[in-house]
PDB file of C-alpha atoms in Angstrom:
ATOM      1  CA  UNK A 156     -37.016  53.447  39.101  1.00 43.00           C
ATOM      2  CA  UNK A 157     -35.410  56.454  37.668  1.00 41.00           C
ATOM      3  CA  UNK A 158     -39.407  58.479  37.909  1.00 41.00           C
ATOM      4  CA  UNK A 159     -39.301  59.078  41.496  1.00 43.00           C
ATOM      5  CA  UNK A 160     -39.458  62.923  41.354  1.00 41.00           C
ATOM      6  CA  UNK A 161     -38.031  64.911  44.373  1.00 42.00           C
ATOM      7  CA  UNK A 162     -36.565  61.750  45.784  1.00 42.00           C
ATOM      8  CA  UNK A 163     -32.847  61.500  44.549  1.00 42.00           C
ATOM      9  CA  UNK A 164     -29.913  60.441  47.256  1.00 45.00           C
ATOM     10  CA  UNK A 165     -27.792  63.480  48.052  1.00 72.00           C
ATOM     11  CA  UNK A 166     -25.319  60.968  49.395  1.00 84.00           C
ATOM     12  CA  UNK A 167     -23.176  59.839  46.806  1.00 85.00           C
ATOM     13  CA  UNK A 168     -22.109  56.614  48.851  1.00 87.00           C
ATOM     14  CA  UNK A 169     -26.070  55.457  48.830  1.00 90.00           C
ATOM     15  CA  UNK A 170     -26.828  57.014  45.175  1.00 89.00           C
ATOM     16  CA  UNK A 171     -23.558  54.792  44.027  1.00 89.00           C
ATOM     17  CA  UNK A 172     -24.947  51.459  46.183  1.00 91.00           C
ATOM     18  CA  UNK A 173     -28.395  52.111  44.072  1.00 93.00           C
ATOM     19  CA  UNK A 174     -26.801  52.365  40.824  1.00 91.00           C
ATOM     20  CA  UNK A 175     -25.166  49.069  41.159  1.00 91.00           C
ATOM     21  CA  UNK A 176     -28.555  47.243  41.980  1.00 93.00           C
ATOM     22  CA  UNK A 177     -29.831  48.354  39.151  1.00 92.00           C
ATOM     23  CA  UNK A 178     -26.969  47.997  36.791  1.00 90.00           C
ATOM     24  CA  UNK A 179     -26.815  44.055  37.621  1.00 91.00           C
ATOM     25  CA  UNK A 180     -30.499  44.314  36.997  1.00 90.00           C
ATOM     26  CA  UNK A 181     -29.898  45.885  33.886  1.00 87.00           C
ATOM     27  CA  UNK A 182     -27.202  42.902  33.168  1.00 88.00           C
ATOM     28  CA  UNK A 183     -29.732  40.348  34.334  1.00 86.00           C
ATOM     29  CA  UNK A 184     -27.640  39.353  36.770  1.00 90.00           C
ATOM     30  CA  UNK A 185     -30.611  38.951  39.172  1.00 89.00           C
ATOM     31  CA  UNK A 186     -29.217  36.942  41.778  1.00 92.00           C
ATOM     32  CA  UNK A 187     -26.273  39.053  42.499  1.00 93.00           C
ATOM     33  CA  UNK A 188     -28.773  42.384  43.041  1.00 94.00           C
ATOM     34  CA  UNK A 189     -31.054  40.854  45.102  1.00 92.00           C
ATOM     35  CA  UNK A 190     -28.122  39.666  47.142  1.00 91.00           C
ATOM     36  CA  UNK A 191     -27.393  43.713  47.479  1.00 93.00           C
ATOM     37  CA  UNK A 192     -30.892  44.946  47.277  1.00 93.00           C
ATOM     38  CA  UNK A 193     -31.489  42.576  50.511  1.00 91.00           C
ATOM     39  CA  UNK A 194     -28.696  44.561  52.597  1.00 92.00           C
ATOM     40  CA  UNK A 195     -30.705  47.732  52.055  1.00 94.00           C
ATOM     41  CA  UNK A 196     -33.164  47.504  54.915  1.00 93.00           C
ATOM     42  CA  UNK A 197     -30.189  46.838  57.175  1.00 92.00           C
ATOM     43  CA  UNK A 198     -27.929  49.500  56.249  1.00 94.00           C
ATOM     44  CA  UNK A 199     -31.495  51.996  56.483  1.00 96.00           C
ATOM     45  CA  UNK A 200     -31.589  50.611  59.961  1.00 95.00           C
ATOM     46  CA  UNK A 201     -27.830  49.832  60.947  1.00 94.00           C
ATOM     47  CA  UNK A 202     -27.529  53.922  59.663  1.00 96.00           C
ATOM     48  CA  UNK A 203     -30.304  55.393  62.141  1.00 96.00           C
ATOM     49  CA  UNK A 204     -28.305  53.983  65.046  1.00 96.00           C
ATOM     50  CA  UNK A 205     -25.115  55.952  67.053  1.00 95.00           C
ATOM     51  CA  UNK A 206     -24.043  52.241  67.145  1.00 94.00           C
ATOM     52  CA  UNK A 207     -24.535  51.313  63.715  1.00 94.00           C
ATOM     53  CA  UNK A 208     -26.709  48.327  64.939  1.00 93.00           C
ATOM     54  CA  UNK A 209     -29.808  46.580  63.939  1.00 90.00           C
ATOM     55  CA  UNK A 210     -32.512  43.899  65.075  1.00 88.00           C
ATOM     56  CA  UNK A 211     -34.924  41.679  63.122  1.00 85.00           C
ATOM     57  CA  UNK A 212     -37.722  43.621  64.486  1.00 87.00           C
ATOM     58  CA  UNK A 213     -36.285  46.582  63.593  1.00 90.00           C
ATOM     59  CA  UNK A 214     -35.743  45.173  60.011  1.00 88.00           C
ATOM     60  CA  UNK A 215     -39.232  44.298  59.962  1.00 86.00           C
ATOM     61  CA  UNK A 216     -40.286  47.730  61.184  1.00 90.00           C
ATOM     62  CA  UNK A 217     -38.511  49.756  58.323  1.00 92.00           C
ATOM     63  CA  UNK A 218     -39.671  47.100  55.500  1.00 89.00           C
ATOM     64  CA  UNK A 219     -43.581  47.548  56.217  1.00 88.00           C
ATOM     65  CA  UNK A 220     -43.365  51.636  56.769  1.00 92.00           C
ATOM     66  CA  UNK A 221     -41.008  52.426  53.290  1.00 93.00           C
ATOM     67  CA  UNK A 222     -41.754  49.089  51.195  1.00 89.00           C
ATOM     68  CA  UNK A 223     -45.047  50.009  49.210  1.00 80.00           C
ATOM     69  CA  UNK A 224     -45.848  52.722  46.404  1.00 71.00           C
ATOM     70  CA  UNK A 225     -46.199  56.419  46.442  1.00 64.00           C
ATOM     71  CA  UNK A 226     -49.419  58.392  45.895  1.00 56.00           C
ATOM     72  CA  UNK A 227     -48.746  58.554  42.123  1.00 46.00           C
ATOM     73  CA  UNK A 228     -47.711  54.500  42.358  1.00 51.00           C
ATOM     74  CA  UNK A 229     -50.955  53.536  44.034  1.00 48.00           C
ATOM     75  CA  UNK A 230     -52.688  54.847  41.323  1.00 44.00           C
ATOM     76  CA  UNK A 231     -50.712  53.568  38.986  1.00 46.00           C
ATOM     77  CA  UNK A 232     -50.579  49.963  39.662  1.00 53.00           C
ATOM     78  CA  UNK A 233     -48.044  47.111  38.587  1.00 66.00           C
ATOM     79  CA  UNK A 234     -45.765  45.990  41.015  1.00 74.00           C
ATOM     80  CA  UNK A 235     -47.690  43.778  43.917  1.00 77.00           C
ATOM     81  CA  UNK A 236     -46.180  45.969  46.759  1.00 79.00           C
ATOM     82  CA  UNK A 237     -48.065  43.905  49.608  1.00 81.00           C
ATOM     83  CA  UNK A 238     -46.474  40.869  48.449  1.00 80.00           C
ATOM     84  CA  UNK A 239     -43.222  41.897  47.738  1.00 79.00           C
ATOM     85  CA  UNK A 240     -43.133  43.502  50.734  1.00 78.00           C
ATOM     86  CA  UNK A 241     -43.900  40.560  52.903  1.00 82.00           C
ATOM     87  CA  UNK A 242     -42.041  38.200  50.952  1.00 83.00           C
ATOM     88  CA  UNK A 243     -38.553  40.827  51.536  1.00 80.00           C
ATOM     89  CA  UNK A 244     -39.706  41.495  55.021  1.00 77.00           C
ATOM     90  CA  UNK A 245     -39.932  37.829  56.488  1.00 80.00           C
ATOM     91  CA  UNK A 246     -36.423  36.709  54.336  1.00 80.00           C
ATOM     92  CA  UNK A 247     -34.699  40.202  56.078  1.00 73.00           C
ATOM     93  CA  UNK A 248     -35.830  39.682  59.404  1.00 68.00           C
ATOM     94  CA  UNK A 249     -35.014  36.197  58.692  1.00 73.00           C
ATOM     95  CA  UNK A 250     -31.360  36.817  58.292  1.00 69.00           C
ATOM     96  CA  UNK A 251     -31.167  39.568  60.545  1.00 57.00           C
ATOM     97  CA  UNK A 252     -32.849  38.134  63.115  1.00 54.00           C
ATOM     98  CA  UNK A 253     -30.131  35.528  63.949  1.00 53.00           C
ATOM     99  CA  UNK A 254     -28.182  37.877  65.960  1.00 60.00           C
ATOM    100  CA  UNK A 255     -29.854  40.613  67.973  1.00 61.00           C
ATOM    101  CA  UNK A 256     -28.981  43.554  67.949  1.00 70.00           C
ATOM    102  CA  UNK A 257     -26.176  43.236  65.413  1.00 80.00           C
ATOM    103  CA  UNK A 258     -24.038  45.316  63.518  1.00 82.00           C
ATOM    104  CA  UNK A 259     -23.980  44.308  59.645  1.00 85.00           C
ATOM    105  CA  UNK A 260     -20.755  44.624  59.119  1.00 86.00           C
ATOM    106  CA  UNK A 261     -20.554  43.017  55.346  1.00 86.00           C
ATOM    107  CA  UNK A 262     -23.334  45.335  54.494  1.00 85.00           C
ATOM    108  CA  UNK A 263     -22.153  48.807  55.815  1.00 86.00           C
ATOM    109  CA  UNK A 264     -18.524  47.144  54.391  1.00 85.00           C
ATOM    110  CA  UNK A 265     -20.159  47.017  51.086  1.00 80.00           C
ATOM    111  CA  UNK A 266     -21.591  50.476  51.305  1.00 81.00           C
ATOM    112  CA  UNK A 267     -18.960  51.832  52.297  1.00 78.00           C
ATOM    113  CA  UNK A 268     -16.837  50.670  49.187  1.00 72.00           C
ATOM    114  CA  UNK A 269     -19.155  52.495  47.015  1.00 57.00           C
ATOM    115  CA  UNK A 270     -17.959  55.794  47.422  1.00 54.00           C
ATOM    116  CA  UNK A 271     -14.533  54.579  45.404  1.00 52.00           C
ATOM    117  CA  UNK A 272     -16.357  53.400  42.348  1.00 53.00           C
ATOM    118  CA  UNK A 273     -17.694  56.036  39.539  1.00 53.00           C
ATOM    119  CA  UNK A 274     -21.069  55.928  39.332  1.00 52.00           C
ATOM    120  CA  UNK A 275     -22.605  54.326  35.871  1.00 53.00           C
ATOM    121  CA  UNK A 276     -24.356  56.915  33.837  1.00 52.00           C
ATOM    122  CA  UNK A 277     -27.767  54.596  33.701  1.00 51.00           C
ATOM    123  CA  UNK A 278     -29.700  52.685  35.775  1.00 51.00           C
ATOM    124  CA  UNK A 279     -31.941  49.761  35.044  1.00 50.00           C
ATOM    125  CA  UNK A 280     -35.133  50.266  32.962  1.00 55.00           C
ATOM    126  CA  UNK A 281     -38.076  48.428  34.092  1.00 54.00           C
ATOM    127  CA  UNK A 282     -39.496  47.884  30.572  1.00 54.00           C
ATOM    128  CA  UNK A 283     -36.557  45.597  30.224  1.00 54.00           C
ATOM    129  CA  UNK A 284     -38.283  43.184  32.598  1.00 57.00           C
ATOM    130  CA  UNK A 285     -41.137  42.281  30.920  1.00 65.00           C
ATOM    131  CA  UNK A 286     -40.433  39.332  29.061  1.00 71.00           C
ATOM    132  CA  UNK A 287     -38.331  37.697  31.945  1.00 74.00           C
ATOM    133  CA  UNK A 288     -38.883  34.222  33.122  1.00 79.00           C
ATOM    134  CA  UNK A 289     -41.327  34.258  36.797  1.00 77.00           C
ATOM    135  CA  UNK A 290     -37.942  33.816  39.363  1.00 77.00           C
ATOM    136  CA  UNK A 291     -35.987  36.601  37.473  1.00 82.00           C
ATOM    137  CA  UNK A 292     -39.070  38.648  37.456  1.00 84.00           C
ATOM    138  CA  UNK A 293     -39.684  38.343  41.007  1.00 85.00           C
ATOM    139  CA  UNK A 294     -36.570  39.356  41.545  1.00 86.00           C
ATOM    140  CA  UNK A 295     -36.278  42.308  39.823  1.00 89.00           C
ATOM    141  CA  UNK A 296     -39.409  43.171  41.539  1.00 87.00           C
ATOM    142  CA  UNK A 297     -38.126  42.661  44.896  1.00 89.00           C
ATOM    143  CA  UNK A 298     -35.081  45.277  43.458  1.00 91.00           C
ATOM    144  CA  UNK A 299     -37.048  47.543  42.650  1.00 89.00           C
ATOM    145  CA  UNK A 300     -39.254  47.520  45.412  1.00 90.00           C
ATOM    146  CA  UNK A 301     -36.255  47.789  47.740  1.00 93.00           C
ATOM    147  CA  UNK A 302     -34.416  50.847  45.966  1.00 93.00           C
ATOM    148  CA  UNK A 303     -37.200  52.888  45.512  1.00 92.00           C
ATOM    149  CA  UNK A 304     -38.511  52.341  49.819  1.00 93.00           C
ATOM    150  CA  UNK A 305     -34.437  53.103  50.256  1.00 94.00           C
ATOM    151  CA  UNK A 306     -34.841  56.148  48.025  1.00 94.00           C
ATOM    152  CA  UNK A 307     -38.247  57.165  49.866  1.00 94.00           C
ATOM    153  CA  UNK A 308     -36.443  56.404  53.067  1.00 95.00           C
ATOM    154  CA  UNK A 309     -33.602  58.679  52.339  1.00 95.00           C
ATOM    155  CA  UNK A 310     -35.296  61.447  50.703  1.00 93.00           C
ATOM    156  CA  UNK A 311     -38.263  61.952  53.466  1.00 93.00           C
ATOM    157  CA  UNK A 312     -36.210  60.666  56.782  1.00 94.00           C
ATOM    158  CA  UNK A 313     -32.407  59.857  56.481  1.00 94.00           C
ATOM    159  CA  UNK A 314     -31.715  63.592  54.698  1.00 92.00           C
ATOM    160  CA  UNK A 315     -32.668  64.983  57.820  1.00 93.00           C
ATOM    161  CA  UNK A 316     -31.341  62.647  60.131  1.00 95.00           C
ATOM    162  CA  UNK A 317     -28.499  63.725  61.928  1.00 94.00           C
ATOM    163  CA  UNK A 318     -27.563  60.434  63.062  1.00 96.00           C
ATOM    164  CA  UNK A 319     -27.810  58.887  59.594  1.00 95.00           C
ATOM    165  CA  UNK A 320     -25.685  61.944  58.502  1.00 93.00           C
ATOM    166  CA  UNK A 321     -22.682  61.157  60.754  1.00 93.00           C
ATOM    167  CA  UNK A 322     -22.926  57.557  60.471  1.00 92.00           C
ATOM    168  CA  UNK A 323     -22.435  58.100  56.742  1.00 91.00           C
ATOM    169  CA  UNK A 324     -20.079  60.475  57.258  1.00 90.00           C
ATOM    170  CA  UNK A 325     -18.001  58.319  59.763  1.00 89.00           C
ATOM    171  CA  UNK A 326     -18.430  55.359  56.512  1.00 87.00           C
ATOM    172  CA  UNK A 327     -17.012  57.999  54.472  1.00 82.00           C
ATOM    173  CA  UNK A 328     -13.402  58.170  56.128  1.00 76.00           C
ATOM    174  CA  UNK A 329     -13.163  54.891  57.160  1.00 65.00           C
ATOM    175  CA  UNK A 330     -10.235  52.981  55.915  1.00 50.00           C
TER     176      UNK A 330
END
């Protein structure tokens, strides 16, 4: 997760939310990361919004442009991106879907929290996985497919964003 060159978070809030997926990963606590990886499309979306809200569609939207490998990835191989991706984009819209145009409030809450907690000096290391049962295994894929399309998001779109930028920004004082 940790090879995606030219791609790191400049905000600490999102480089701290990361960090924790991957250091339950890296505690095989599986259940409790996906649980966080899953808010990641909707604080992406909720973040590109003056409102802070977000729509199943939306959700949908975001998962099938940054879900999926880099150039260097493709060639690669590993990780069934395609798969992954559908599987994480029909549970997201799923649970985002129930209320249009929503804010995620638990989510951004979540987020938001990070910026008080001092960020681990590793993250999880995929070699780890390999000798992991097929449920934990999917779910560490599913992880890792969601930090690194948060990572690409942030790096090639949300840096730039100045929406994203205040909406983090107004996260950042919040009480």
């Amino acid at each position: 997760m940790h090879d995606q060159p030219g791609s790191p978070s400049s905000s600490r809030m999102l480089a701290r939310y990361l960090t924790d997926i991957e250091q339950l990963l890296d505690e095989q606590h599986g259940e409790a990361a996906l649980r966080e990886a899953f808010d990641l499309p909707r604080i992406a979306v909720a973040l590109t919004d003056p409102e802070l809200r977000c729509s199943g569609e939306q959700l949908k939207s975001w998962c099938q442009q940054w879900i999926g490998p880099s150039g260097y990835e493709r060639a690669a191989g590993g990780l069934d991106y395609e798969r992954v991706g559908r599987s994480v984009s029909e549970r997201v819209a799923q649970e985002g879907g129930a209320t249009p145009e929503s804010v995620p409030m638990r989510a951004l809450k979540r987020l938001r929290l990070r910026r008080h907690v001092r960020t681990p000096p590793r993250g999880f290391s995929v070699s780890r996985s390999e000798n992991l049962a097929p449920q934990q295994a999917e779910a560490v894929d599913m992880c890792t497919a969601l930090v690194e399309a948060a990572r690409r998001w942030y790096a090639r779109s949300a840096c730039h964003d100045t929406v994203v930028q205040a909406n983090l920004a107004r996260l950042a004082v919040l009480r």
